[in-house]
Amino acid sequence: MAGPALRGVVVFVRARQLTSGPPGGHDVSPPRSPPEPQGEADRGLQVLDTRQRLAASEQGIPMLLCPPRLLRTGLAVALITISAGAVSATAVSTPPAVEEEPGLLSRSLAAKSGTEAAEMTADILRADDTDTILDIAQGYGEAELVTTETGDPVITGIINGVAYQLFFLDCTDGTDCEVANFYAIWDRPDVALDALNAWNRTHPFHKAYQTEDQYPVVELNLSLRGGVTRTQLNDAFDRWTIALAEFEAQILDPSL
């Protein structure tokens, strides 16, 4: 709709420019005695409108198609207004953005990350935290902390009537141990080797084997390098507790 309206405005302007002077040498003068005083600008516009209307009449153009200049000006303004309104868009005011303190989000995230990191660090258990490890072991049964001849720590305990040892291996002067070795042995030299192999195939976290004296052994190893969380250590004790019960039920006393 905007295109045709703009072209109409151009037609009016061109018509006014082409008919600015009378054709055929006719001289049309403005009225010498105007009915009321007019300014110089108003008289000039009236003369121009009269000449254009006479020129249009001589060229055979109906007077209705050549309105006075003031009317044409009003039409042009109306067309321009309509054209501008057709393509204009209503501006929607947007509330100003709330300004945040620079770096507030980054500092908040950093503080949160720092807090989480501190909590995770506090939850890490080292091999030297033997008192804490002993406390966890005592939650599964009787347990006490002893020391071997080489100075390495060992936890001896009983879970559901089954004795076991928790050795700390690969230590340096009794500290900085890198492996926690859960170990249980039974005085039952009559266990078949095929039964132990079948056990190993269904228990990937443990290993069962026979000693040189044909005694069955079950082990579970947990790496302590870099430390372990309390959750990981509890999970290891859970697996160990289940393994001891299943080994006795499935290997040592399969008839039960």
XYZ file of C-alpha atoms in Angstrom:
256
model
C 0.000 0.000 0.000
C 2.902 2.396 0.622
C 4.185 2.240 -2.999
C 1.125 3.608 -4.924
C 0.561 6.404 -2.388
C 4.112 7.646 -2.833
C 3.778 7.531 -6.620
C 0.618 9.671 -6.365
C 2.562 12.321 -4.481
C 5.153 12.440 -7.253
C 2.387 12.969 -9.884
C 1.069 16.027 -8.053
C 4.542 17.532 -7.762
C 5.347 16.936 -11.444
C 1.983 18.408 -12.535
C 2.666 21.550 -10.543
C 6.131 21.907 -12.078
C 4.908 21.392 -15.687
C 2.057 23.884 -15.367
C 3.971 26.636 -13.608
C 3.543 28.962 -16.607
C 0.535 29.592 -18.952
C 0.758 27.959 -22.400
C 0.146 29.885 -25.593
C 1.408 33.209 -24.256
C -1.769 34.004 -22.281
C -1.174 36.352 -19.433
C -3.351 35.783 -16.445
C -3.017 38.368 -13.716
C -4.287 38.081 -10.155
C -7.282 40.195 -9.079
C -6.259 43.805 -8.509
C -8.693 44.316 -5.620
C -8.707 41.228 -3.363
C -11.736 40.940 -1.117
C -9.534 41.008 1.955
C -5.915 41.837 2.720
C -3.493 39.035 1.967
C 0.167 38.584 2.592
C 2.690 38.456 -0.208
C 3.059 34.689 0.145
C -0.715 34.103 -0.005
C -1.100 36.272 -3.113
C 1.719 34.387 -4.842
C 0.047 31.050 -4.127
C -3.306 32.333 -5.406
C -1.764 33.571 -8.674
C -0.032 30.244 -9.187
C -3.234 28.269 -8.550
C -5.230 30.439 -10.996
C -2.664 30.042 -13.744
C -2.503 26.292 -13.280
C -6.265 25.912 -13.371
C -6.562 28.036 -16.570
C -3.740 26.115 -18.193
C -5.436 22.829 -17.373
C -8.710 24.131 -18.815
C -7.058 25.101 -22.108
C -5.445 21.657 -22.360
C -8.821 19.982 -21.969
C -8.207 18.649 -18.484
C -11.398 18.667 -16.393
C -11.268 21.117 -13.526
C -12.142 18.352 -11.070
C -8.834 16.668 -11.913
C -6.871 19.810 -11.198
C -7.820 20.929 -7.698
C -6.511 24.174 -6.195
C -2.987 24.148 -4.839
C -4.096 24.245 -1.237
C -6.290 21.195 -1.805
C -3.473 19.410 -3.622
C -1.137 20.231 -0.779
C -3.608 18.761 1.691
C -3.976 15.610 -0.399
C -0.222 15.261 -0.673
C 0.170 15.647 3.067
C -2.604 13.093 3.617
C -0.970 10.636 1.218
C 2.413 11.093 2.831
C 0.846 10.617 6.262
C -0.939 7.438 5.141
C 2.224 6.122 3.489
C 4.296 6.804 6.574
C 1.690 5.164 8.767
C 1.602 2.058 6.541
C 5.270 1.324 7.010
C 5.758 2.600 10.525
C 5.890 0.286 13.497
C 4.766 1.058 17.002
C 7.736 1.399 19.269
C 7.479 -0.694 22.394
C 9.272 0.628 25.362
C 11.550 -1.891 27.008
C 12.203 -1.645 30.709
C 15.817 -0.887 31.422
C 17.937 -3.886 32.233
C 18.858 -4.307 35.825
C 22.511 -3.627 36.133
C 24.393 -6.150 38.173
C 27.603 -5.560 39.890
C 30.435 -6.424 37.493
C 31.874 -9.844 38.199
C 29.138 -10.731 40.706
C 28.125 -13.932 38.885
C 31.688 -15.055 38.327
C 32.556 -14.438 41.960
C 29.452 -16.316 43.057
C 30.322 -19.300 40.871
C 33.910 -19.195 42.059
C 32.772 -19.124 45.685
C 30.402 -22.034 45.064
C 33.083 -24.013 43.271
C 35.515 -23.242 46.052
C 33.036 -24.427 48.673
C 32.293 -27.634 46.780
C 35.994 -28.233 46.247
C 36.647 -27.723 49.960
C 33.869 -30.173 50.853
C 35.212 -32.755 48.414
C 38.740 -32.293 49.753
C 37.512 -32.728 53.322
C 35.736 -35.950 52.280
C 38.905 -37.498 50.822
C 40.497 -40.149 53.040
C 44.178 -40.974 52.857
C 45.812 -44.215 53.885
C 47.263 -42.365 56.865
C 43.718 -41.660 58.128
C 43.755 -45.034 59.865
C 41.588 -43.869 62.762
C 38.820 -42.822 60.364
C 39.135 -46.049 58.378
C 39.003 -48.045 61.609
C 35.850 -46.187 62.630
C 34.202 -47.190 59.342
C 35.313 -50.808 59.781
C 33.807 -50.911 63.260
C 30.472 -50.014 61.704
C 30.469 -53.476 60.052
C 31.607 -55.516 63.055
C 34.454 -55.890 65.503
C 37.705 -54.255 64.358
C 41.004 -53.098 65.809
C 44.167 -51.473 64.459
C 47.511 -53.254 64.828
C 50.955 -52.882 63.301
C 53.047 -55.485 61.489
C 56.723 -56.156 62.172
C 57.634 -53.815 59.312
C 55.576 -51.003 60.800
C 52.723 -51.136 58.289
C 49.197 -50.720 59.722
C 46.693 -53.607 59.648
C 43.049 -53.726 60.685
C 41.828 -57.087 61.960
C 38.102 -57.638 62.268
C 35.137 -59.970 62.250
C 32.043 -59.542 60.047
C 29.096 -61.879 60.703
C 31.386 -64.386 62.419
C 33.994 -64.420 59.612
C 37.482 -63.183 60.466
C 39.358 -60.969 57.984
C 42.329 -58.628 57.752
C 42.625 -55.251 56.018
C 46.254 -54.851 54.976
C 47.791 -51.561 53.840
C 50.337 -52.320 51.117
C 52.993 -50.456 49.145
C 53.740 -48.181 52.065
C 56.750 -45.939 52.704
C 57.967 -46.322 56.285
C 54.481 -47.302 57.382
C 52.810 -44.306 55.685
C 51.597 -43.231 52.255
C 50.211 -46.697 51.539
C 48.769 -47.080 48.041
C 46.636 -50.249 48.326
C 44.014 -51.439 50.801
C 43.868 -55.252 50.678
C 40.843 -57.033 52.182
C 41.900 -60.611 52.972
C 40.094 -63.685 54.345
C 41.332 -67.292 54.590
C 39.556 -70.475 55.676
C 40.976 -73.658 57.134
C 39.204 -75.793 54.539
C 41.642 -77.627 52.258
C 38.857 -79.617 50.591
C 37.510 -76.845 48.334
C 37.550 -77.782 44.652
C 39.503 -75.560 42.292
C 36.641 -75.559 39.775
C 34.378 -74.008 42.406
C 36.866 -71.176 42.939
C 37.110 -70.568 39.193
C 33.330 -70.400 38.947
C 33.312 -67.890 41.801
C 35.809 -65.651 40.040
C 33.728 -65.620 36.869
C 30.735 -64.155 38.728
C 32.550 -61.805 41.125
C 34.654 -59.333 39.132
C 35.563 -57.203 42.160
C 37.071 -60.110 44.074
C 39.512 -62.921 43.485
C 39.452 -66.385 45.020
C 42.368 -68.825 44.968
C 44.111 -71.558 46.954
C 47.285 -71.251 48.979
C 50.111 -73.755 48.719
C 48.427 -75.653 51.528
C 45.128 -75.737 49.575
C 43.414 -73.244 51.833
C 40.826 -71.062 50.082
C 41.391 -67.310 50.077
C 39.217 -64.368 48.999
C 40.607 -60.880 48.423
C 39.356 -57.431 47.437
C 41.790 -54.653 46.532
C 41.117 -50.909 46.690
C 43.547 -48.322 45.343
C 44.402 -45.562 47.811
C 46.539 -43.529 45.434
C 45.279 -39.954 45.593
C 42.917 -40.912 48.410
C 39.379 -42.296 48.446
C 36.069 -40.832 49.514
C 34.102 -42.097 52.469
C 31.448 -43.282 50.006
C 33.993 -45.370 48.101
C 35.314 -46.915 51.293
C 31.809 -47.741 52.517
C 31.077 -49.307 49.120
C 34.185 -51.470 49.468
C 33.095 -52.660 52.923
C 29.602 -53.390 51.578
C 31.000 -55.531 48.774
C 33.353 -57.255 51.189
C 30.557 -58.089 53.631
C 28.443 -59.604 50.841
C 31.405 -61.518 49.426
C 32.191 -63.179 52.756
C 28.599 -64.317 53.189
C 28.240 -65.596 49.617
C 31.587 -67.422 49.633
C 30.681 -69.386 52.717
C 27.204 -70.159 51.398
C 28.158 -71.030 47.804
C 31.675 -72.511 48.132
C 32.247 -73.741 51.668
C 28.729 -74.962 52.465
C 26.905 -75.363 49.148
C 24.437 -77.810 50.706
C 22.938 -75.099 52.939
